[in-house]
Structure formats: C-alpha cells, structure tokens
XYZ file of C-alpha atoms in Angstrom:
196
model
C -60.291 -8.509 10.223
C -61.633 -10.195 13.319
C -60.142 -13.504 14.436
C -63.429 -15.345 13.925
C -63.789 -14.148 10.334
C -60.161 -15.022 9.621
C -60.645 -18.555 10.985
C -63.758 -19.017 8.823
C -61.877 -17.827 5.739
C -58.996 -20.139 6.606
C -61.335 -23.147 6.785
C -62.923 -22.398 3.421
C -59.573 -21.992 1.718
C -59.103 -19.519 -1.099
C -60.412 -20.761 -4.424
C -58.071 -20.941 -7.361
C -54.933 -21.355 -5.260
C -53.008 -24.617 -5.235
C -53.107 -26.862 -2.199
C -50.241 -26.510 0.307
C -47.224 -28.688 -0.357
C -46.945 -31.833 1.699
C -43.463 -32.617 2.998
C -44.140 -36.346 2.784
C -45.668 -36.517 -0.697
C -44.096 -33.544 -2.479
C -40.618 -33.559 -0.864
C -40.546 -37.348 -0.437
C -39.436 -37.265 3.198
C -39.880 -40.803 4.505
C -38.189 -40.602 7.903
C -40.427 -42.534 10.322
C -40.195 -39.984 13.152
C -40.900 -37.092 10.783
C -43.872 -38.870 9.188
C -45.343 -39.606 12.639
C -44.907 -35.981 13.721
C -46.440 -34.732 10.448
C -49.439 -37.045 10.826
C -49.894 -35.926 14.431
C -49.678 -32.280 13.313
C -52.284 -32.796 10.617
C -54.599 -34.581 13.096
C -54.261 -31.687 15.561
C -54.939 -29.144 12.800
C -58.059 -31.076 11.750
C -59.213 -31.207 15.375
C -58.553 -27.478 15.696
C -60.595 -26.714 12.565
C -63.481 -28.847 13.782
C -63.534 -27.222 17.223
C -66.623 -25.133 17.791
C -64.560 -22.647 19.851
C -63.213 -21.106 16.647
C -66.726 -20.561 15.334
C -67.894 -18.827 18.501
C -68.967 -15.216 17.854
C -67.549 -14.228 21.267
C -64.073 -15.645 20.610
C -62.312 -12.306 21.177
C -64.166 -11.745 24.453
C -63.344 -15.267 25.653
C -59.709 -14.802 24.699
C -59.527 -11.553 26.685
C -61.157 -13.212 29.714
C -58.698 -16.119 29.623
C -55.758 -13.727 29.278
C -56.991 -11.779 32.322
C -57.430 -15.028 34.266
C -53.865 -16.158 33.443
C -52.496 -12.793 34.603
C -54.406 -13.116 37.887
C -53.111 -16.664 38.420
C -49.556 -15.472 37.786
C -50.001 -12.636 40.295
C -51.399 -15.075 42.876
C -48.390 -17.372 42.426
C -46.002 -14.444 42.869
C -47.739 -13.289 46.056
C -47.765 -16.845 47.413
C -44.011 -17.088 46.785
C -43.400 -13.797 48.566
C -45.269 -15.134 51.592
C -43.594 -18.538 51.488
C -40.715 -19.756 53.629
C -38.391 -19.789 50.600
C -38.696 -16.034 50.302
C -38.635 -15.329 54.029
C -35.540 -17.414 54.834
C -33.335 -14.337 54.417
C -35.454 -12.253 56.782
C -33.409 -12.965 59.963
C -30.192 -11.908 58.240
C -31.903 -8.800 56.917
C -33.165 -7.894 60.393
C -29.662 -8.338 61.854
C -28.245 -5.961 59.261
C -30.962 -3.425 59.988
C -30.156 -3.704 63.690
C -26.438 -3.045 63.031
C -27.230 -0.021 60.880
C -29.575 1.301 63.544
C -27.031 0.823 66.364
C -24.353 2.614 64.345
C -26.745 5.477 63.574
C -27.031 4.914 59.816
C -30.809 4.578 60.083
C -33.267 5.734 62.734
C -35.922 3.768 64.630
C -38.363 4.112 61.713
C -35.731 2.645 59.348
C -35.313 5.992 57.621
C -31.838 6.677 56.279
C -30.006 9.147 58.531
C -27.165 11.521 57.616
C -24.549 8.841 58.277
C -26.416 6.509 55.959
C -26.506 9.085 53.178
C -22.768 9.715 53.542
C -22.098 5.965 53.521
C -24.173 5.570 50.363
C -22.016 8.149 48.582
C -18.804 6.328 49.524
C -19.163 3.749 46.796
C -15.464 3.389 45.910
C -14.284 2.111 49.278
C -14.298 -1.512 50.362
C -15.904 -0.850 53.738
C -18.388 2.010 53.689
C -19.263 1.641 57.375
C -15.656 1.977 58.506
C -14.987 4.957 56.221
C -18.121 6.710 57.455
C -17.140 6.110 61.084
C -13.724 7.674 60.363
C -15.391 10.733 58.895
C -17.977 11.190 61.653
C -15.458 10.642 64.462
C -13.503 13.583 63.001
C -10.437 11.410 63.036
C -9.241 12.666 59.663
C -9.008 16.271 60.951
C -6.232 15.233 63.359
C -4.092 13.947 60.509
C -1.854 15.711 58.055
C -3.016 15.489 54.433
C -0.415 12.809 53.687
C -1.507 10.735 56.669
C -5.190 11.085 55.774
C -4.517 9.946 52.204
C -2.444 7.021 53.470
C -5.199 5.981 55.855
C -7.963 6.277 53.247
C -5.889 4.398 50.690
C -6.071 1.385 53.006
C -9.798 1.310 52.356
C -9.468 1.514 48.588
C -6.936 -1.121 47.656
C -5.706 -4.320 49.195
C -2.732 -5.934 47.556
C -1.683 -9.422 48.564
C 1.994 -9.419 49.438
C 4.251 -11.803 51.309
C 6.085 -9.027 53.155
C 4.327 -7.054 55.878
C 4.697 -3.301 55.171
C 6.537 -1.268 57.799
C 4.912 1.915 59.029
C 6.755 5.043 60.079
C 6.657 5.845 63.830
C 4.090 8.639 63.364
C 1.634 6.224 61.718
C 1.767 3.626 64.496
C -0.713 5.517 66.698
C -3.092 5.929 63.767
C -2.780 2.239 63.010
C -3.817 1.391 66.573
C -6.861 3.699 66.395
C -7.797 2.269 63.017
C -7.583 -1.282 64.442
C -9.789 -0.364 67.411
C -12.383 1.230 65.130
C -12.299 -1.779 62.815
C -12.754 -4.176 65.744
C -15.738 -2.146 66.960
C -17.462 -2.366 63.573
C -16.692 -6.099 63.371
C -18.289 -6.633 66.794
C -21.478 -4.946 65.584
C -21.472 -7.116 62.484
C -20.608 -10.282 64.448
C -17.676 -10.905 62.116
C -14.329 -12.453 62.968
C -11.676 -9.772 63.330
C -8.766 -10.252 60.937
C -6.369 -7.408 60.336
C-alpha cells in the first residue's frame, strides 16, 4: 500500500475498533512532566495529520528527492573535510615517511612498492620491519652461522625488560657492532633518537 493511502486510512481510523488508550486518562498517570510531554506529543500528531504534505499525491517522489538531497549534502561535507586543514595536518608527516621509504629503496619515485617494500610487508612479526629488511638485503645473514642468525633475528622479535645487561660471546661482538651501525643508519633516515 502506498504511503499516501496508508496516511489517509490512518486519519480516517478503522470503524468498529476502540479508541487508543490514553496513558493519562486510562492509566491515571499524573506526573507533570509526563503529562506535558504527552500533550506536546498529541499536539505534534494533530499538526502532522493536518499537514497537507501527507495528502500530496507525489509524497513518495518528494521523499525520494529529499533523501537524494541529504545524501548529496553528506557527500559534500565529507569532501569538504577531506580538503580541510584538519584532514591535511598529517600530510607533512606522511610525506616524510614516504621520503624515508624512497631513500631506503622500499618504494620508487612513482611511490610504487618495490621488492624491498614487498619483503618488508611480509615481515609482520618483527618489531622493526625496515631493519629486518635491511639485514636481509645486505646479505648479512649469509655470513652468520644458523645459531648466530637466529640469535640476531630473535632480537627483532622480543624485547624483555631486565635489570642486568646480557653478556655476548666474543664471536657475537662483531655482529653486535654491525647491527648497531645498521640501526643507527635507519634511525638517521627516520630522524629518531638512537637508543640501543
């Protein structure tokens, strides 16, 4: 049934059915705030029934036009926000990060993800994907024994806070120095303070 026909039927009221129950009269609710709200509701319903908009034969068409207009207004607000300063305040930081990724070779000049970037994306279990990728692409892990490679990579996976500084065997000292130099290089690109 069309909305217009339903509204007309609603105004006539079905014959033979009892009137709707009134909370004030039938349920004897005499709270002043409730009575005021109920009277206001009944006045709004009477105004709604007397509105000629509900008798308009083009009500469905008008409703569709208003819905389309509201969607357009919402889209305009979203586009305005995207162009506003509030949205663009993170742009300098974003550009810096793009510059770092480009200098390290993770993306090319067109901002397309390079091989290093794809490898870094797959390293999602390490704390520092850039550092792990640099270790892989510098072929540093090939110089190490399997135990040394695992020990080095485990540094990227887990960081436990302890009061005692761990002691490294003599053979790991050289690797520790290389790892520190590589870490410092990445920190310089990122403009981060170096803390080992």
